[in-house]
Structure formats: C-alpha cells, structure tokens
PDB file of C-alpha atoms in Angstrom:
ATOM      1  CA  MET P 189      21.385  18.420  13.241  1.00 52.00           C
ATOM      2  CA  THR P 190      22.859  19.878  10.051  1.00 55.00           C
ATOM      3  CA  GLN P 191      26.389  19.333  11.331  1.00 55.00           C
ATOM      4  CA  THR P 192      25.607  15.693  12.126  1.00 54.00           C
ATOM      5  CA  THR P 193      24.148  15.190   8.641  1.00 54.00           C
ATOM      6  CA  ASP P 194      27.211  16.784   7.011  1.00 51.00           C
ATOM      7  CA  THR P 195      29.489  14.538   9.063  1.00 55.00           C
ATOM      8  CA  THR P 196      27.520  11.449   7.995  1.00 52.00           C
ATOM      9  CA  ILE P 197      27.669  12.472   4.336  1.00 55.00           C
ATOM     10  CA  SER P 198      31.417  13.123   4.574  1.00 55.00           C
ATOM     11  CA  ALA P 199      31.980   9.743   6.213  1.00 49.00           C
ATOM     12  CA  GLY P 200      29.921   8.068   3.484  1.00 51.00           C
ATOM     13  CA  ARG P 201      31.929   9.781   0.765  1.00 61.00           C
ATOM     14  CA  GLU P 202      35.177   8.735   2.397  1.00 59.00           C
ATOM     15  CA  GLN P 203      34.026   5.106   2.616  1.00 56.00           C
ATOM     16  CA  LEU P 204      32.996   5.220  -1.044  1.00 57.00           C
ATOM     17  CA  ARG P 205      36.371   6.679  -2.012  1.00 63.00           C
ATOM     18  CA  VAL P 206      38.226   3.962  -0.097  1.00 58.00           C
ATOM     19  CA  ALA P 207      36.037   1.242  -1.641  1.00 59.00           C
ATOM     20  CA  LEU P 208      36.611   2.552  -5.166  1.00 62.00           C
ATOM     21  CA  HIS P 209      40.350   2.760  -4.534  1.00 64.00           C
ATOM     22  CA  GLN P 210      40.420  -0.782  -3.139  1.00 68.00           C
ATOM     23  CA  TYR P 211      38.087  -2.551  -5.572  1.00 74.00           C
ATOM     24  CA  GLY P 212      37.876  -0.198  -8.543  1.00 70.00           C
ATOM     25  CA  GLY P 213      40.560  -1.981 -10.556  1.00 74.00           C
ATOM     26  CA  ILE P 214      39.098  -5.481 -10.311  1.00 79.00           C
ATOM     27  CA  LEU P 215      35.554  -4.190 -10.859  1.00 83.00           C
ATOM     28  CA  VAL P 216      36.699  -2.521 -14.077  1.00 82.00           C
ATOM     29  CA  SER P 217      38.413  -5.778 -15.082  1.00 81.00           C
ATOM     30  CA  LEU P 218      35.170  -7.686 -14.479  1.00 85.00           C
ATOM     31  CA  ILE P 219      33.155  -5.208 -16.556  1.00 87.00           C
ATOM     32  CA  VAL P 220      35.702  -5.282 -19.400  1.00 86.00           C
ATOM     33  CA  LEU P 221      35.613  -9.091 -19.490  1.00 86.00           C
ATOM     34  CA  CYS P 222      31.807  -9.056 -19.639  1.00 90.00           C
ATOM     35  CA  VAL P 223      31.879  -6.548 -22.520  1.00 91.00           C
ATOM     36  CA  ILE P 224      34.466  -8.584 -24.460  1.00 89.00           C
ATOM     37  CA  PHE P 225      32.558 -11.863 -24.129  1.00 91.00           C
ATOM     38  CA  THR P 226      29.269 -10.123 -24.994  1.00 92.00           C
ATOM     39  CA  VAL P 227      30.802  -8.792 -28.206  1.00 91.00           C
ATOM     40  CA  LEU P 228      32.233 -12.215 -29.078  1.00 90.00           C
ATOM     41  CA  ASN P 229      29.058 -14.124 -28.233  1.00 88.00           C
ATOM     42  CA  GLU P 230      25.631 -12.475 -28.080  1.00 85.00           C
ATOM     43  CA  ARG P 231      24.284 -15.265 -25.840  1.00 88.00           C
ATOM     44  CA  PHE P 232      26.694 -14.328 -23.038  1.00 90.00           C
ATOM     45  CA  MET P 233      24.680 -11.422 -21.627  1.00 88.00           C
ATOM     46  CA  THR P 234      21.402 -13.300 -21.179  1.00 90.00           C
ATOM     47  CA  VAL P 235      19.552 -13.885 -17.925  1.00 88.00           C
ATOM     48  CA  ALA P 236      19.888 -17.647 -18.301  1.00 88.00           C
ATOM     49  CA  ASN P 237      23.639 -17.496 -18.860  1.00 90.00           C
ATOM     50  CA  LEU P 238      24.261 -14.949 -16.096  1.00 89.00           C
ATOM     51  CA  THR P 239      22.321 -17.177 -13.678  1.00 88.00           C
ATOM     52  CA  ASN P 240      24.405 -20.103 -14.860  1.00 88.00           C
ATOM     53  CA  ILE P 241      27.604 -18.114 -14.196  1.00 89.00           C
ATOM     54  CA  LEU P 242      26.484 -17.317 -10.647  1.00 89.00           C
ATOM     55  CA  GLN P 243      25.747 -20.996 -10.003  1.00 88.00           C
ATOM     56  CA  GLN P 244      29.137 -22.008 -11.372  1.00 87.00           C
ATOM     57  CA  VAL P 245      30.862 -19.296  -9.349  1.00 91.00           C
ATOM     58  CA  ALA P 246      29.200 -20.528  -6.158  1.00 92.00           C
ATOM     59  CA  VAL P 247      31.389 -23.620  -5.823  1.00 93.00           C
ATOM     60  CA  VAL P 248      34.625 -21.722  -6.483  1.00 93.00           C
ATOM     61  CA  ALA P 249      33.651 -18.683  -4.387  1.00 95.00           C
ATOM     62  CA  ILE P 250      32.934 -20.679  -1.228  1.00 96.00           C
ATOM     63  CA  ALA P 251      36.184 -22.627  -1.592  1.00 96.00           C
ATOM     64  CA  ALA P 252      37.948 -19.296  -2.197  1.00 96.00           C
ATOM     65  CA  PHE P 253      36.547 -17.883   1.052  1.00 97.00           C
ATOM     66  CA  GLY P 254      38.353 -20.667   2.888  1.00 96.00           C
ATOM     67  CA  MET P 255      41.481 -20.175   0.797  1.00 96.00           C
ATOM     68  CA  THR P 256      41.476 -16.461   1.653  1.00 96.00           C
ATOM     69  CA  TRP P 257      41.743 -17.250   5.364  1.00 96.00           C
ATOM     70  CA  VAL P 258      44.684 -19.579   4.731  1.00 97.00           C
ATOM     71  CA  ILE P 259      46.530 -17.141   2.452  1.00 95.00           C
ATOM     72  CA  LEU P 260      45.993 -14.345   4.980  1.00 94.00           C
ATOM     73  CA  LEU P 261      48.248 -16.347   7.303  1.00 94.00           C
ATOM     74  CA  GLY P 262      50.886 -16.558   4.585  1.00 91.00           C
ATOM     75  CA  GLU P 263      50.054 -20.242   4.046  1.00 95.00           C
ATOM     76  CA  ILE P 264      48.547 -22.196   1.141  1.00 94.00           C
ATOM     77  CA  ASP P 265      46.079 -25.079   0.830  1.00 95.00           C
ATOM     78  CA  LEU P 266      46.457 -27.134  -2.347  1.00 95.00           C
ATOM     79  CA  SER P 267      44.181 -29.922  -1.088  1.00 95.00           C
ATOM     80  CA  ILE P 268      40.936 -27.961  -1.472  1.00 95.00           C
ATOM     81  CA  GLY P 269      39.990 -29.638  -4.764  1.00 94.00           C
ATOM     82  CA  SER P 270      40.482 -33.085  -3.252  1.00 96.00           C
ATOM     83  CA  ILE P 271      38.464 -32.146  -0.154  1.00 96.00           C
ATOM     84  CA  ILE P 272      35.630 -31.057  -2.456  1.00 96.00           C
ATOM     85  CA  ALA P 273      35.663 -34.495  -4.077  1.00 95.00           C
ATOM     86  CA  VAL P 274      35.864 -36.384  -0.763  1.00 96.00           C
ATOM     87  CA  ALA P 275      33.008 -34.321   0.660  1.00 95.00           C
ATOM     88  CA  GLY P 276      30.756 -35.140  -2.274  1.00 95.00           C
ATOM     89  CA  MET P 277      31.567 -38.841  -1.971  1.00 95.00           C
ATOM     90  CA  ALA P 278      31.084 -38.785   1.820  1.00 95.00           C
ATOM     91  CA  GLY P 279      27.625 -37.300   1.378  1.00 95.00           C
ATOM     92  CA  ALA P 280      26.709 -39.783  -1.351  1.00 95.00           C
ATOM     93  CA  GLN P 281      27.806 -42.759   0.747  1.00 95.00           C
ATOM     94  CA  ALA P 282      25.976 -41.493   3.844  1.00 95.00           C
ATOM     95  CA  LEU P 283      22.790 -41.127   1.806  1.00 95.00           C
ATOM     96  CA  ALA P 284      23.305 -44.583   0.277  1.00 92.00           C
ATOM     97  CA  PHE P 285      23.488 -46.045   3.815  1.00 92.00           C
ATOM     98  CA  GLY P 286      20.097 -44.490   4.532  1.00 90.00           C
ATOM     99  CA  TRP P 287      21.252 -41.829   6.964  1.00 92.00           C
ATOM    100  CA  GLY P 288      18.869 -39.186   5.667  1.00 90.00           C
ATOM    101  CA  PHE P 289      19.554 -35.632   4.543  1.00 94.00           C
ATOM    102  CA  ALA P 290      20.445 -33.914   7.839  1.00 95.00           C
ATOM    103  CA  PRO P 291      22.832 -36.618   9.195  1.00 96.00           C
ATOM    104  CA  ALA P 292      24.495 -36.917   5.766  1.00 96.00           C
ATOM    105  CA  LEU P 293      24.949 -33.148   5.615  1.00 96.00           C
ATOM    106  CA  LEU P 294      26.519 -33.017   9.078  1.00 97.00           C
ATOM    107  CA  PHE P 295      28.745 -35.999   8.282  1.00 96.00           C
ATOM    108  CA  THR P 296      29.972 -34.297   5.101  1.00 96.00           C
ATOM    109  CA  LEU P 297      30.777 -31.051   6.920  1.00 97.00           C
ATOM    110  CA  ALA P 298      32.537 -33.051   9.666  1.00 97.00           C
ATOM    111  CA  ALA P 299      34.612 -34.850   7.015  1.00 96.00           C
ATOM    112  CA  GLY P 300      35.691 -31.504   5.545  1.00 97.00           C
ATOM    113  CA  ALA P 301      36.533 -30.178   9.002  1.00 97.00           C
ATOM    114  CA  ALA P 302      38.575 -33.305   9.794  1.00 97.00           C
ATOM    115  CA  MET P 303      40.622 -33.025   6.601  1.00 97.00           C
ATOM    116  CA  GLY P 304      41.250 -29.336   7.235  1.00 97.00           C
ATOM    117  CA  LEU P 305      42.184 -30.152  10.832  1.00 97.00           C
ATOM    118  CA  VAL P 306      44.780 -32.660   9.639  1.00 97.00           C
ATOM    119  CA  ASN P 307      46.303 -30.020   7.356  1.00 97.00           C
ATOM    120  CA  GLY P 308      46.379 -27.529  10.218  1.00 96.00           C
ATOM    121  CA  VAL P 309      47.912 -29.901  12.761  1.00 96.00           C
ATOM    122  CA  LEU P 310      50.621 -31.061  10.357  1.00 96.00           C
ATOM    123  CA  THR P 311      51.434 -27.454   9.468  1.00 95.00           C
ATOM    124  CA  ALA P 312      51.184 -25.853  12.915  1.00 94.00           C
ATOM    125  CA  LYS P 313      52.190 -28.577  15.346  1.00 89.00           C
ATOM    126  CA  LEU P 314      54.811 -30.403  13.284  1.00 91.00           C
ATOM    127  CA  MET P 315      55.978 -27.117  11.699  1.00 90.00           C
ATOM    128  CA  LEU P 316      55.897 -28.541   8.183  1.00 93.00           C
ATOM    129  CA  PRO P 317      55.505 -26.128   5.235  1.00 94.00           C
ATOM    130  CA  SER P 318      51.847 -25.904   4.264  1.00 94.00           C
ATOM    131  CA  PHE P 319      52.797 -26.229   0.591  1.00 94.00           C
ATOM    132  CA  ILE P 320      54.380 -29.651   1.183  1.00 95.00           C
ATOM    133  CA  VAL P 321      51.658 -30.769   3.599  1.00 96.00           C
ATOM    134  CA  THR P 322      48.788 -29.936   1.271  1.00 96.00           C
ATOM    135  CA  VAL P 323      50.536 -31.336  -1.814  1.00 95.00           C
ATOM    136  CA  ALA P 324      50.769 -34.620   0.105  1.00 96.00           C
ATOM    137  CA  THR P 325      47.204 -34.543   1.432  1.00 96.00           C
ATOM    138  CA  MET P 326      45.935 -33.510  -2.005  1.00 96.00           C
ATOM    139  CA  GLY P 327      47.048 -36.922  -3.275  1.00 94.00           C
ATOM    140  CA  ILE P 328      45.960 -38.793  -0.152  1.00 95.00           C
ATOM    141  CA  TYR P 329      42.467 -37.296  -0.099  1.00 95.00           C
ATOM    142  CA  ARG P 330      42.083 -37.804  -3.846  1.00 94.00           C
ATOM    143  CA  GLY P 331      42.869 -41.488  -3.270  1.00 93.00           C
ATOM    144  CA  PHE P 332      40.213 -41.668  -0.546  1.00 92.00           C
ATOM    145  CA  VAL P 333      37.546 -40.602  -3.042  1.00 93.00           C
ATOM    146  CA  SER P 334      37.886 -43.785  -5.077  1.00 90.00           C
ATOM    147  CA  LEU P 335      37.937 -46.240  -2.143  1.00 90.00           C
ATOM    148  CA  PRO P 336      34.163 -46.679  -1.628  1.00 89.00           C
ATOM    149  CA  THR P 337      33.321 -47.209  -5.308  1.00 87.00           C
ATOM    150  CA  ASN P 338      36.643 -48.372  -6.836  1.00 88.00           C
ATOM    151  CA  GLY P 339      36.747 -45.245  -8.964  1.00 83.00           C
ATOM    152  CA  ALA P 340      33.140 -45.276 -10.139  1.00 90.00           C
ATOM    153  CA  PRO P 341      30.813 -42.316  -9.589  1.00 91.00           C
ATOM    154  CA  ALA P 342      28.192 -42.544  -6.853  1.00 93.00           C
ATOM    155  CA  MET P 343      24.715 -41.450  -7.904  1.00 93.00           C
ATOM    156  CA  ILE P 344      22.628 -39.250  -5.604  1.00 92.00           C
ATOM    157  CA  SER P 345      18.825 -39.378  -5.731  1.00 90.00           C
ATOM    158  CA  ASP P 346      17.885 -37.839  -2.389  1.00 92.00           C
ATOM    159  CA  PRO P 347      15.437 -35.018  -3.296  1.00 93.00           C
ATOM    160  CA  ALA P 348      16.549 -32.712  -0.475  1.00 93.00           C
ATOM    161  CA  TRP P 349      20.208 -33.035  -1.484  1.00 94.00           C
ATOM    162  CA  THR P 350      19.594 -32.458  -5.186  1.00 92.00           C
ATOM    163  CA  ALA P 351      17.249 -29.553  -4.396  1.00 93.00           C
ATOM    164  CA  ILE P 352      20.244 -27.574  -3.106  1.00 92.00           C
ATOM    165  CA  GLY P 353      21.652 -27.282  -6.601  1.00 86.00           C
ATOM    166  CA  GLY P 354      18.436 -27.404  -8.589  1.00 84.00           C
ATOM    167  CA  SER P 355      15.762 -25.443  -6.725  1.00 89.00           C
ATOM    168  CA  SER P 356      15.043 -21.751  -6.241  1.00 86.00           C
ATOM    169  CA  TRP P 357      13.736 -19.529  -3.461  1.00 86.00           C
ATOM    170  CA  LEU P 358      12.299 -16.053  -3.995  1.00 85.00           C
ATOM    171  CA  GLY P 359      13.304 -16.225  -7.640  1.00 83.00           C
ATOM    172  CA  LEU P 360      16.974 -17.047  -7.040  1.00 86.00           C
ATOM    173  CA  PRO P 361      18.646 -20.480  -7.038  1.00 90.00           C
ATOM    174  CA  ILE P 362      19.215 -21.789  -3.506  1.00 93.00           C
ATOM    175  CA  ILE P 363      22.886 -22.222  -4.322  1.00 93.00           C
ATOM    176  CA  ILE P 364      23.220 -18.429  -4.737  1.00 92.00           C
ATOM    177  CA  TRP P 365      21.532 -17.806  -1.374  1.00 94.00           C
ATOM    178  CA  ILE P 366      24.077 -20.136   0.224  1.00 95.00           C
ATOM    179  CA  VAL P 367      26.916 -18.084  -1.272  1.00 95.00           C
ATOM    180  CA  VAL P 368      25.354 -14.878   0.069  1.00 95.00           C
ATOM    181  CA  VAL P 369      25.016 -16.318   3.583  1.00 96.00           C
ATOM    182  CA  LEU P 370      28.556 -17.715   3.666  1.00 97.00           C
ATOM    183  CA  PHE P 371      29.996 -14.522   2.206  1.00 96.00           C
ATOM    184  CA  LEU P 372      28.344 -12.464   4.956  1.00 96.00           C
ATOM    185  CA  PHE P 373      29.505 -14.955   7.593  1.00 96.00           C
ATOM    186  CA  ASN P 374      33.134 -14.898   6.437  1.00 96.00           C
ATOM    187  CA  HIS P 375      33.127 -11.143   5.793  1.00 95.00           C
ATOM    188  CA  ILE P 376      31.812 -10.322   9.261  1.00 96.00           C
ATOM    189  CA  LEU P 377      34.085 -12.884  10.922  1.00 96.00           C
ATOM    190  CA  LEU P 378      37.118 -11.413   9.164  1.00 94.00           C
ATOM    191  CA  SER P 379      36.361  -7.693   9.379  1.00 92.00           C
ATOM    192  CA  ARG P 380      34.388  -7.333  12.613  1.00 93.00           C
ATOM    193  CA  THR P 381      35.718  -9.891  15.105  1.00 95.00           C
ATOM    194  CA  THR P 382      38.788 -10.533  17.220  1.00 94.00           C
ATOM    195  CA  PHE P 383      39.343 -13.775  15.312  1.00 95.00           C
ATOM    196  CA  GLY P 384      39.668 -11.841  12.054  1.00 93.00           C
ATOM    197  CA  ARG P 385      41.977  -9.229  13.574  1.00 94.00           C
ATOM    198  CA  ARG P 386      44.204 -11.996  14.897  1.00 94.00           C
ATOM    199  CA  ALA P 387      44.373 -13.536  11.431  1.00 94.00           C
ATOM    200  CA  TYR P 388      45.457 -10.207   9.925  1.00 93.00           C
ATOM    201  CA  LEU P 389      48.065  -9.621  12.610  1.00 93.00           C
ATOM    202  CA  THR P 390      49.464 -13.153  12.439  1.00 93.00           C
ATOM    203  CA  GLY P 391      49.739 -13.058   8.655  1.00 92.00           C
ATOM    204  CA  GLY P 392      51.285  -9.598   8.675  1.00 88.00           C
ATOM    205  CA  ASN P 393      53.771 -10.131  11.505  1.00 89.00           C
ATOM    206  CA  ARG P 394      53.954 -13.506  13.218  1.00 87.00           C
ATOM    207  CA  GLU P 395      56.436 -12.343  15.847  1.00 88.00           C
ATOM    208  CA  ALA P 396      54.232  -9.424  16.820  1.00 89.00           C
ATOM    209  CA  ALA P 397      51.279 -11.795  17.062  1.00 88.00           C
ATOM    210  CA  LEU P 398      53.211 -14.075  19.422  1.00 88.00           C
ATOM    211  CA  TYR P 399      54.261 -11.143  21.590  1.00 88.00           C
ATOM    212  CA  SER P 400      50.614 -10.023  21.667  1.00 87.00           C
ATOM    213  CA  GLY P 401      49.672 -13.324  23.275  1.00 88.00           C
ATOM    214  CA  ILE P 402      47.961 -14.825  20.229  1.00 90.00           C
ATOM    215  CA  LYS P 403      48.063 -18.627  20.152  1.00 92.00           C
ATOM    216  CA  VAL P 404      49.347 -18.747  16.592  1.00 93.00           C
ATOM    217  CA  ASP P 405      49.324 -22.546  16.345  1.00 94.00           C
ATOM    218  CA  ARG P 406      45.718 -22.775  17.506  1.00 95.00           C
ATOM    219  CA  LEU P 407      44.712 -20.014  15.127  1.00 96.00           C
ATOM    220  CA  LYS P 408      46.397 -21.784  12.227  1.00 96.00           C
ATOM    221  CA  VAL P 409      44.668 -25.089  13.031  1.00 96.00           C
ATOM    222  CA  ALA P 410      41.307 -23.309  13.332  1.00 97.00           C
ATOM    223  CA  ILE P 411      41.741 -21.554   9.986  1.00 97.00           C
ATOM    224  CA  PHE P 412      42.749 -24.723   8.120  1.00 97.00           C
ATOM    225  CA  THR P 413      39.716 -26.420   9.686  1.00 97.00           C
ATOM    226  CA  LEU P 414      37.493 -23.561   8.509  1.00 97.00           C
ATOM    227  CA  SER P 415      38.993 -23.907   5.036  1.00 97.00           C
ATOM    228  CA  GLY P 416      38.131 -27.600   5.070  1.00 97.00           C
ATOM    229  CA  ILE P 417      34.522 -26.830   6.024  1.00 97.00           C
ATOM    230  CA  MET P 418      34.193 -24.275   3.213  1.00 97.00           C
ATOM    231  CA  ALA P 419      35.577 -26.844   0.746  1.00 97.00           C
ATOM    232  CA  ALA P 420      33.094 -29.414   2.058  1.00 97.00           C
ATOM    233  CA  VAL P 421      30.218 -26.998   1.384  1.00 97.00           C
ATOM    234  CA  SER P 422      31.562 -26.581  -2.159  1.00 96.00           C
ATOM    235  CA  GLY P 423      31.583 -30.372  -2.471  1.00 95.00           C
ATOM    236  CA  ILE P 424      27.955 -30.541  -1.361  1.00 96.00           C
ATOM    237  CA  LEU P 425      26.926 -27.922  -3.912  1.00 95.00           C
ATOM    238  CA  LEU P 426      28.871 -29.571  -6.733  1.00 94.00           C
ATOM    239  CA  SER P 427      27.516 -33.070  -6.045  1.00 94.00           C
ATOM    240  CA  SER P 428      24.016 -31.615  -5.769  1.00 94.00           C
ATOM    241  CA  ARG P 429      24.308 -29.978  -9.176  1.00 91.00           C
ATOM    242  CA  LEU P 430      25.744 -33.128 -10.767  1.00 90.00           C
ATOM    243  CA  TYR P 431      23.305 -35.522  -9.008  1.00 92.00           C
ATOM    244  CA  SER P 432      26.370 -37.612  -8.231  1.00 93.00           C
ATOM    245  CA  ALA P 433      29.742 -37.729  -6.513  1.00 92.00           C
ATOM    246  CA  GLN P 434      32.520 -37.919  -9.097  1.00 92.00           C
ATOM    247  CA  THR P 435      36.023 -39.142  -8.275  1.00 90.00           C
ATOM    248  CA  ASN P 436      37.494 -36.380 -10.447  1.00 91.00           C
ATOM    249  CA  ALA P 437      35.334 -33.651  -8.907  1.00 90.00           C
ATOM    250  CA  GLY P 438      37.151 -30.505  -7.844  1.00 88.00           C
ATOM    251  CA  MET P 439      40.087 -31.014 -10.187  1.00 87.00           C
ATOM    252  CA  SER P 440      42.046 -27.729 -10.487  1.00 83.00           C
ATOM    253  CA  TYR P 441      39.561 -25.954  -8.191  1.00 90.00           C
ATOM    254  CA  GLU P 442      42.439 -25.086  -5.888  1.00 91.00           C
ATOM    255  CA  LEU P 443      43.883 -23.115  -8.815  1.00 86.00           C
ATOM    256  CA  ASP P 444      40.606 -21.241  -9.267  1.00 88.00           C
ATOM    257  CA  ALA P 445      40.326 -20.572  -5.516  1.00 93.00           C
ATOM    258  CA  ILE P 446      43.866 -19.207  -5.327  1.00 91.00           C
ATOM    259  CA  ALA P 447      43.287 -17.112  -8.435  1.00 87.00           C
ATOM    260  CA  ALA P 448      40.044 -15.683  -7.013  1.00 91.00           C
ATOM    261  CA  ALA P 449      41.690 -14.729  -3.722  1.00 92.00           C
ATOM    262  CA  VAL P 450      44.804 -13.226  -5.306  1.00 88.00           C
ATOM    263  CA  LEU P 451      42.830 -11.362  -7.977  1.00 86.00           C
ATOM    264  CA  GLY P 452      40.704  -9.973  -5.166  1.00 87.00           C
ATOM    265  CA  GLY P 453      43.755  -8.450  -3.489  1.00 85.00           C
ATOM    266  CA  THR P 454      44.744 -11.131  -0.991  1.00 89.00           C
ATOM    267  CA  SER P 455      48.515 -11.011  -0.632  1.00 86.00           C
ATOM    268  CA  LEU P 456      50.405 -14.300  -0.833  1.00 85.00           C
ATOM    269  CA  ALA P 457      52.790 -12.808   1.734  1.00 84.00           C
ATOM    270  CA  GLY P 458      49.931 -12.741   4.231  1.00 87.00           C
ATOM    271  CA  GLY P 459      48.208 -10.062   6.272  1.00 88.00           C
ATOM    272  CA  VAL P 460      46.267  -8.422   3.430  1.00 87.00           C
ATOM    273  CA  GLY P 461      42.937  -9.438   1.915  1.00 89.00           C
ATOM    274  CA  THR P 462      39.157  -9.133   2.057  1.00 92.00           C
ATOM    275  CA  MET P 463      36.191 -11.372   1.370  1.00 94.00           C
ATOM    276  CA  VAL P 464      34.666  -8.679  -0.850  1.00 92.00           C
ATOM    277  CA  GLY P 465      37.730  -8.769  -3.080  1.00 91.00           C
ATOM    278  CA  THR P 466      37.693 -12.569  -3.151  1.00 93.00           C
ATOM    279  CA  LEU P 467      34.047 -12.617  -4.226  1.00 94.00           C
ATOM    280  CA  ILE P 468      34.790 -10.215  -7.082  1.00 91.00           C
ATOM    281  CA  GLY P 469      37.823 -12.328  -7.990  1.00 91.00           C
ATOM    282  CA  ALA P 470      35.625 -15.440  -8.077  1.00 93.00           C
ATOM    283  CA  LEU P 471      33.208 -13.635 -10.398  1.00 93.00           C
ATOM    284  CA  ILE P 472      36.116 -12.804 -12.710  1.00 90.00           C
ATOM    285  CA  ILE P 473      37.180 -16.461 -12.760  1.00 89.00           C
ATOM    286  CA  GLY P 474      33.581 -17.542 -13.365  1.00 90.00           C
ATOM    287  CA  VAL P 475      33.139 -15.098 -16.246  1.00 90.00           C
ATOM    288  CA  MET P 476      36.442 -16.239 -17.771  1.00 88.00           C
ATOM    289  CA  ASN P 477      35.506 -19.927 -17.508  1.00 88.00           C
ATOM    290  CA  ASN P 478      32.016 -19.398 -18.886  1.00 90.00           C
ATOM    291  CA  GLY P 479      33.135 -17.075 -21.660  1.00 90.00           C
ATOM    292  CA  MET P 480      35.912 -19.375 -22.827  1.00 90.00           C
ATOM    293  CA  ASN P 481      33.560 -22.377 -22.737  1.00 90.00           C
ATOM    294  CA  MET P 482      31.002 -20.507 -24.858  1.00 90.00           C
ATOM    295  CA  LEU P 483      33.775 -19.716 -27.332  1.00 88.00           C
ATOM    296  CA  SER P 484      34.807 -23.413 -27.324  1.00 87.00           C
ATOM    297  CA  VAL P 485      38.318 -22.659 -26.079  1.00 86.00           C
ATOM    298  CA  PRO P 486      40.059 -26.002 -25.354  1.00 89.00           C
ATOM    299  CA  TYR P 487      40.446 -26.825 -21.667  1.00 83.00           C
ATOM    300  CA  PHE P 488      44.248 -26.839 -21.762  1.00 85.00           C
ATOM    301  CA  TYR P 489      44.243 -23.299 -23.134  1.00 86.00           C
ATOM    302  CA  GLN P 490      41.920 -22.295 -20.297  1.00 83.00           C
ATOM    303  CA  LEU P 491      44.476 -23.623 -17.800  1.00 81.00           C
ATOM    304  CA  ILE P 492      47.187 -21.570 -19.508  1.00 86.00           C
ATOM    305  CA  VAL P 493      45.064 -18.415 -19.328  1.00 82.00           C
ATOM    306  CA  LYS P 494      44.247 -18.905 -15.632  1.00 76.00           C
ATOM    307  CA  GLY P 495      47.893 -19.606 -14.864  1.00 79.00           C
ATOM    308  CA  LEU P 496      48.916 -16.395 -16.601  1.00 82.00           C
ATOM    309  CA  VAL P 497      46.231 -14.490 -14.692  1.00 75.00           C
ATOM    310  CA  ILE P 498      47.676 -15.730 -11.386  1.00 73.00           C
ATOM    311  CA  LEU P 499      51.196 -14.761 -12.449  1.00 79.00           C
ATOM    312  CA  ILE P 500      50.084 -11.258 -13.392  1.00 76.00           C
ATOM    313  CA  ALA P 501      48.147 -10.862 -10.131  1.00 70.00           C
ATOM    314  CA  VAL P 502      51.152 -12.003  -8.073  1.00 70.00           C
ATOM    315  CA  TRP P 503      53.470  -9.687 -10.026  1.00 76.00           C
ATOM    316  CA  LEU P 504      51.151  -6.746  -9.339  1.00 69.00           C
ATOM    317  CA  ASP P 505      51.064  -7.704  -5.652  1.00 63.00           C
ATOM    318  CA  VAL P 506      54.870  -7.797  -5.494  1.00 67.00           C
ATOM    319  CA  ARG P 507      55.123  -4.432  -7.248  1.00 70.00           C
ATOM    320  CA  ALA P 508      52.640  -2.925  -4.808  1.00 63.00           C
ATOM    321  CA  LYS P 509      54.674  -4.244  -1.852  1.00 60.00           C
ATOM    322  CA  GLN P 510      57.863  -2.791  -3.333  1.00 66.00           C
ATOM    323  CA  ARG P 511      56.263   0.642  -3.752  1.00 66.00           C
ATOM    324  CA  GLN P 512      55.037   0.546  -0.148  1.00 58.00           C
ATOM    325  CA  GLY P 513      58.477  -0.479   1.040  1.00 55.00           C
TER     326      GLY P 513
END
C-alpha cells in the first residue's frame, strides 16, 4: 500500500515537473502582463474587467482551438476571421427567415463546416498551398458576408441567441462555459484519441504517416472542416454579444488565433502543440488587447505589438528547433 502511494506521488510530481517545464514560461508571461497592466491602470484587476477579458477571450480562444489543429499539420488557415463573419450573418439571416433558434444554430455550424471543407478539399485534393487557398477564400468569404444585406449589419433579436452572450449560469457567463466545454473536447480529442495521434504524426512527418497507413488527405480535410466549425462557434458568440451580424466582424481574428496558438507552443513547422498552451496563449492575447484598450493605445499600435509578439514567438520556436537538431 505504501509503495503504491509513493509511486502515485512520484508520478504526480513528474507530471507537475513536465507541466511546469512546458507551460511555465507562458504562465509567467501572463502573470507579468497582468501585473504591468494593474500597475498602469488600477481598474484592470477588478472582477468586472476580468470577467470581461474572459468573455473577449472566448471568441479568439475557440477560433484558436481550430487553428491549432491546422497548424499541427504544418498548414495555415487565414480565412478564420471571414468564416466568423459569415457564420454570424448566416445565423442572423436564418433567424430573420423565422427558422427558430435550433435550426438557425445548426445552419450556422453547417455553414462553418462547409467553408472549412472547401479549404480542406482545395488544399488536400488539389494540392494547393493552404496559405494561398485561405488567402483566396478569406476574400471570397468576406464578400459573401455583404451579399444578403448589401453591406449593412443584420440585427438579431432572438432571445435564445442573444442569451448565449449575455446570460449566466451558476454565476459564470454562458460564453465561458462554452469555452470550457470546447476546450475539453479539443484537448481530449487531441491528446487521448487516435485522431489526435494521427494529427501529430502527420504534422511531424508526413512520409511516416503515409507509410503508417494514415489517409493524410482525409485527415487534412477533416481538420480544416473542424477548424471551420470552431470559427462558426466563434461567429455565433460574437454576433450574440453584439446583438447583430456585422460585415466587418472577425477582422484580424486570424492574427489573434495564430498568435494564441504559437504563443502556446504550437510549432508552425507542425507536429508540436497542445490545447492547454493555446488556451494560455489566448489569455495572453486577451490581456494584451484589454490592457492596451484600457490605456487607450491606438488600434494600429495594437496591431504592431501583436505582430511583434508573433515574430518573437516564431523566433523562439525556430531557436528551440535548432537546439534540438
């Protein structure tokens, strides 16, 4: 009995050591950012503002979960922001046609899946670079957003839809519960299933994956489709919070999603990454956005800062790969 207990304690310590080694750096970065913004603005570390940060992070985090899957394959999806906008507009139009909450929700998720599927098919079946494919579909999907309303926003008054972004359950906003559920879903799918192991292997060594019998093309299409669904959920949350579908919704969200994934340790070369790291990365992005907004930093300076953050994260990733090599 004592030996079993000692073994359990040793295993727990080892897991803690690995976790601190893997996530210690970005956790320290998150804490340092919080301290800096608290010193610069006393209203930063309030319950109301922290809740607001978590709600803002929700949209980016869910999109980043999808982006993590894509980057794990060594691919990229620059159309996520446009899919977010299309999803919000699809939901608004379905509600305007009187479909009701549940059919509108399913239609919106199906729209996201379809757009992700198109990205996956063009990348996997036609063997086009995902960068070029998603740059093209980013513009195409963004154009689709304006078609139903000629560029005007579409208001949403359905109480069930708006409750997603404005109501609470057990003391926490529903939007945060959705993030928790989708984080657990993606984390378990990636770390505990054959599907996740195949994604790691394919991203790390495509030739080895092919020799192992993995249908790489099918996997790629499935992952782009999953990314589209995650972006659609982000679109639902964003339109719910805004009580409307905006044609400019999701602008630059692909930048935030990439930054969150890369900051969280997902390698742009593929084969390395975790959902835990991505969630922490999304929190860092959320804290940066909120802190800079509270300090009235102009938006264009915020873009510069986030761009520099991505460059630094990529440089650190490259250095780490060189040391391992």
